[in-house]
Amino acid sequence: DTEVTQTPKHLVMGMTNKKSLKCEQHMGHRAMYWYKQKAKKPPELMFVYSYEKLSINESVPSRFSPECPNSSLLNLHLHALQPEDSALYLCASSEGVLSNYEQYFGPGTRLTVT
Amino acid sequence: KNEVEQSPQNLTAQEGEFITINCSYSVGISALHWLQQHPGGGIVSLFMLSSGKKKHGRLIATINIQEKHSSLHITASHPRDSAVYICAVKTSGSRLTFGEGTQLTVNP
């Protein structure tokens, strides 16, 4: 199983809502990532978890709150988002954080904030 | 100047043509990735390479570490190859630095 799954595929939320994005992998990977991708732009790294601990936060606003409940799951909790947060949110995983490990990407969640 | 530059930005080809997408980078890297992204989202990793050449089906990726340059070739292109192709480099640890992508359209 070389798949990273993400739910939901699409999400529309208001600026006062609280929602969560979910990501799951069963490859035994110990590093997991959240990326944000705006239209026609490359992905931007948001967070990296290594062995269930947050190792990189790329100065992401606190309205985005990541959580790694176990080595297979990664959540992104959303609260009080702005319309400019509308984007494709991609999850990825790799065996570890060292540079020789390949990252496997999920299909993404397309988020629209109204 | 971006650390990773891709060319061309857009490429239109006829089915069956040989296609080359180029990637140049200005930093020391430990590995280079070629990624494919179809409309609607998901990214597929095509190759990860740190030297030489790799081949998978109709796709070939090469890298010249001394010249800081990599190419992705598609032989006998097909409309289903239409996608955005992204070059990304690993400089240290887990961070990937992405190029802006090349939008490829293959017409039947």
Coordinates of C-alpha atoms in Angstrom, one line a residue:
Chain A
D1 CA 0.0 0.0 0.0
T2 CA 1.8 3.1 -1.2
E3 CA -1.2 5.4 -0.8
V4 CA -1.8 8.6 1.2
T5 CA -5.5 9.3 1.6
Q6 CA -7.1 12.6 2.4
T7 CA -10.6 13.5 3.5
P8 CA -12.7 15.3 2.6
K9 CA -12.0 15.9 -1.1
H10 CA -13.8 19.2 -1.1
L11 CA -14.7 21.5 1.8
V12 CA -16.6 24.7 1.8
M13 CA -16.7 26.6 5.1
G14 CA -17.6 29.9 6.5
M15 CA -15.2 32.2 8.3
T16 CA -16.7 31.3 11.7
N17 CA -16.7 27.6 11.2
K18 CA -14.4 25.0 12.7
K19 CA -13.5 22.1 10.5
S20 CA -10.7 19.5 10.2
L21 CA -8.8 17.9 7.4
K22 CA -7.6 14.3 7.7
C23 CA -4.7 12.5 6.2
E24 CA -3.8 8.8 6.6
Q25 CA -1.0 6.5 5.5
H26 CA -0.3 2.9 6.2
M27 CA 3.2 2.7 4.8
G28 CA 4.9 2.8 8.2
H29 CA 6.2 6.3 7.4
R30 CA 7.4 8.3 10.4
A31 CA 7.3 11.8 8.7
M32 CA 4.2 13.6 7.6
Y33 CA 3.7 16.9 6.0
W34 CA 1.0 19.6 5.3
Y35 CA 1.4 21.7 2.2
K36 CA -0.8 24.6 0.9
Q37 CA -1.1 25.1 -2.8
K38 CA -2.7 28.1 -4.5
A39 CA -3.8 27.9 -8.1
K40 CA -1.0 27.8 -10.6
K41 CA 1.6 27.9 -7.9
P42 CA 3.9 25.2 -6.4
P43 CA 3.1 23.8 -3.0
E44 CA 4.2 25.7 0.1
L45 CA 5.3 23.7 3.2
M46 CA 3.2 24.4 6.3
F47 CA 4.1 21.8 8.9
V48 CA 6.3 18.7 9.3
Y49 CA 5.8 16.0 11.9
S50 CA 8.6 13.5 12.7
Y51 CA 7.8 10.6 14.9
E52 CA 4.5 12.3 15.9
K53 CA 6.3 15.4 17.0
L54 CA 6.0 18.8 15.3
S55 CA 9.5 19.5 13.8
I56 CA 8.8 22.3 11.4
N57 CA 6.2 25.1 11.5
E58 CA 6.7 27.5 8.6
S59 CA 5.3 30.5 10.5
V60 CA 1.7 29.4 9.8
P61 CA -1.1 31.5 11.4
S62 CA -2.6 30.0 14.5
R63 CA -5.9 29.5 12.8
F64 CA -4.3 26.4 11.3
S65 CA -3.6 23.8 14.0
P66 CA -2.0 20.5 13.1
E67 CA -2.3 17.3 15.1
C68 CA -0.6 13.9 14.8
P69 CA -2.6 11.5 17.0
N70 CA -0.5 8.5 15.9
S71 CA 2.1 7.6 13.3
S72 CA -0.6 6.9 10.6
L73 CA -2.8 9.9 11.0
L74 CA -2.3 13.6 10.5
N75 CA -5.0 16.2 11.1
L76 CA -5.3 19.9 10.3
H77 CA -7.8 21.8 12.4
L78 CA -9.2 24.9 10.9
H79 CA -10.8 27.8 12.7
A80 CA -11.7 31.4 11.8
L81 CA -10.2 31.1 8.3
Q82 CA -10.1 33.9 5.8
P83 CA -11.1 33.8 2.1
E84 CA -7.4 34.0 1.2
D85 CA -6.9 30.6 2.9
S86 CA -8.9 29.0 0.0
A87 CA -6.5 26.6 -1.6
L88 CA -5.6 22.9 -2.2
Y89 CA -4.2 21.4 1.0
L90 CA -1.9 18.5 0.3
C91 CA -0.7 15.9 2.8
A92 CA 2.5 13.9 2.2
S93 CA 4.5 11.3 4.0
S94 CA 8.0 9.8 3.9
E95 CA 9.9 7.1 5.7
G96 CA 11.8 9.8 7.7
V97 CA 12.9 13.4 7.4
L98 CA 16.3 12.7 6.0
S99 CA 16.9 14.0 2.5
N100 CA 17.2 10.6 0.8
Y101 CA 13.6 9.7 1.6
E102 CA 10.9 10.2 -1.1
Q103 CA 7.7 12.0 -0.3
Y104 CA 4.4 10.5 -1.2
F105 CA 1.6 12.9 -1.7
G106 CA -2.2 12.5 -1.2
P107 CA -4.9 13.7 -3.6
G108 CA -5.5 16.9 -1.6
T109 CA -8.5 18.6 -0.1
R110 CA -9.8 21.6 -2.0
L111 CA -10.9 24.2 0.6
T112 CA -13.1 27.1 -0.2
V113 CA -13.6 29.7 2.6
T114 CA -16.7 31.9 2.1
Chain B
K1 CA 15.9 34.6 -8.7
N2 CA 14.2 31.4 -7.7
E3 CA 16.5 28.6 -6.4
V4 CA 14.8 26.2 -8.9
E5 CA 14.0 27.4 -12.4
Q6 CA 12.0 25.3 -14.9
S7 CA 11.6 25.8 -18.6
P8 CA 9.4 26.1 -20.5
Q9 CA 6.6 27.4 -18.4
N10 CA 4.1 26.1 -20.9
L11 CA 4.5 23.4 -23.6
T12 CA 2.1 22.2 -26.2
A13 CA 2.9 19.1 -28.3
Q14 CA 1.2 16.8 -30.7
E15 CA 0.7 13.2 -29.8
G16 CA 3.7 11.1 -30.5
E17 CA 6.3 14.0 -30.1
F18 CA 9.4 13.7 -27.9
I19 CA 9.2 16.2 -25.0
T20 CA 11.9 17.7 -22.8
I21 CA 11.3 19.8 -19.7
N22 CA 14.3 21.4 -18.1
C23 CA 15.1 22.2 -14.5
S24 CA 18.1 24.3 -13.2
Y25 CA 18.9 24.9 -9.6
S26 CA 21.4 27.2 -7.9
V27 CA 21.9 25.5 -4.5
G28 CA 23.6 22.3 -3.4
I29 CA 21.2 19.5 -3.3
S30 CA 21.0 16.0 -2.0
A31 CA 18.2 14.8 -4.3
L32 CA 16.0 16.1 -7.1
H33 CA 12.4 15.1 -7.7
W34 CA 10.2 15.2 -10.7
L35 CA 6.5 15.3 -9.8
Q36 CA 3.3 15.2 -11.9
Q37 CA 0.1 17.0 -11.0
H38 CA -3.1 16.4 -13.0
P39 CA -6.0 18.9 -12.9
G40 CA -7.9 18.4 -9.7
G41 CA -5.0 18.0 -7.5
G42 CA -3.0 15.0 -6.5
I43 CA 0.7 14.9 -7.0
V44 CA 2.5 11.8 -8.2
S45 CA 6.2 11.3 -7.6
L46 CA 7.7 10.3 -10.9
F47 CA 11.4 10.1 -10.0
M48 CA 13.8 10.9 -7.3
L49 CA 17.4 11.1 -8.4
S50 CA 20.8 12.3 -7.1
S51 CA 23.0 11.2 -10.1
G52 CA 22.8 9.8 -13.6
K53 CA 19.7 8.7 -15.3
K54 CA 16.5 6.9 -14.5
K55 CA 13.9 5.4 -16.8
H56 CA 10.3 4.4 -16.2
G57 CA 8.2 3.4 -19.2
R58 CA 8.2 6.4 -21.6
L59 CA 9.7 8.7 -19.0
I60 CA 13.4 9.4 -18.6
A61 CA 15.0 11.7 -16.1
T62 CA 18.6 12.8 -16.1
I63 CA 20.6 14.9 -13.8
N64 CA 24.0 16.6 -14.1
I65 CA 25.2 17.5 -10.6
Q66 CA 28.2 19.6 -11.9
E67 CA 26.0 21.7 -14.1
K68 CA 23.1 21.8 -11.6
H69 CA 20.7 20.8 -14.3
S70 CA 18.1 18.0 -14.8
S71 CA 15.8 17.1 -17.7
L72 CA 12.6 15.1 -17.9
H73 CA 12.0 13.5 -21.2
I74 CA 8.7 11.9 -22.4
T75 CA 8.9 9.7 -25.5
A76 CA 5.9 9.1 -27.7
S77 CA 3.8 11.6 -25.8
H78 CA 0.1 10.9 -25.4
P79 CA -2.8 13.2 -24.4
R80 CA -3.0 11.5 -21.0
D81 CA 0.5 13.0 -20.3
S82 CA -1.1 16.4 -20.2
A83 CA -0.4 17.7 -16.7
V84 CA 1.8 20.1 -14.7
Y85 CA 5.3 18.7 -14.2
I86 CA 7.2 20.0 -11.2
C87 CA 10.8 19.9 -10.4
A88 CA 11.7 19.9 -6.7
V89 CA 15.0 19.7 -4.9
K90 CA 16.0 18.7 -1.4
T91 CA 18.7 20.8 0.0
S92 CA 18.7 19.4 3.6
G93 CA 16.5 17.4 5.7
S94 CA 12.9 17.2 4.8
R95 CA 12.4 20.5 2.9
L96 CA 11.6 20.4 -0.8
T97 CA 12.1 23.6 -2.8
F98 CA 9.7 23.5 -5.8
G99 CA 10.0 25.0 -9.3
E100 CA 7.0 26.9 -10.7
G101 CA 6.0 23.9 -12.8
T102 CA 5.6 23.3 -16.5
Q103 CA 2.1 23.0 -17.9
L104 CA 2.2 20.3 -20.6
T105 CA -0.6 19.9 -23.1
V106 CA -0.5 17.0 -25.6
N107 CA -3.0 17.3 -28.4
P108 CA -4.4 14.2 -30.2

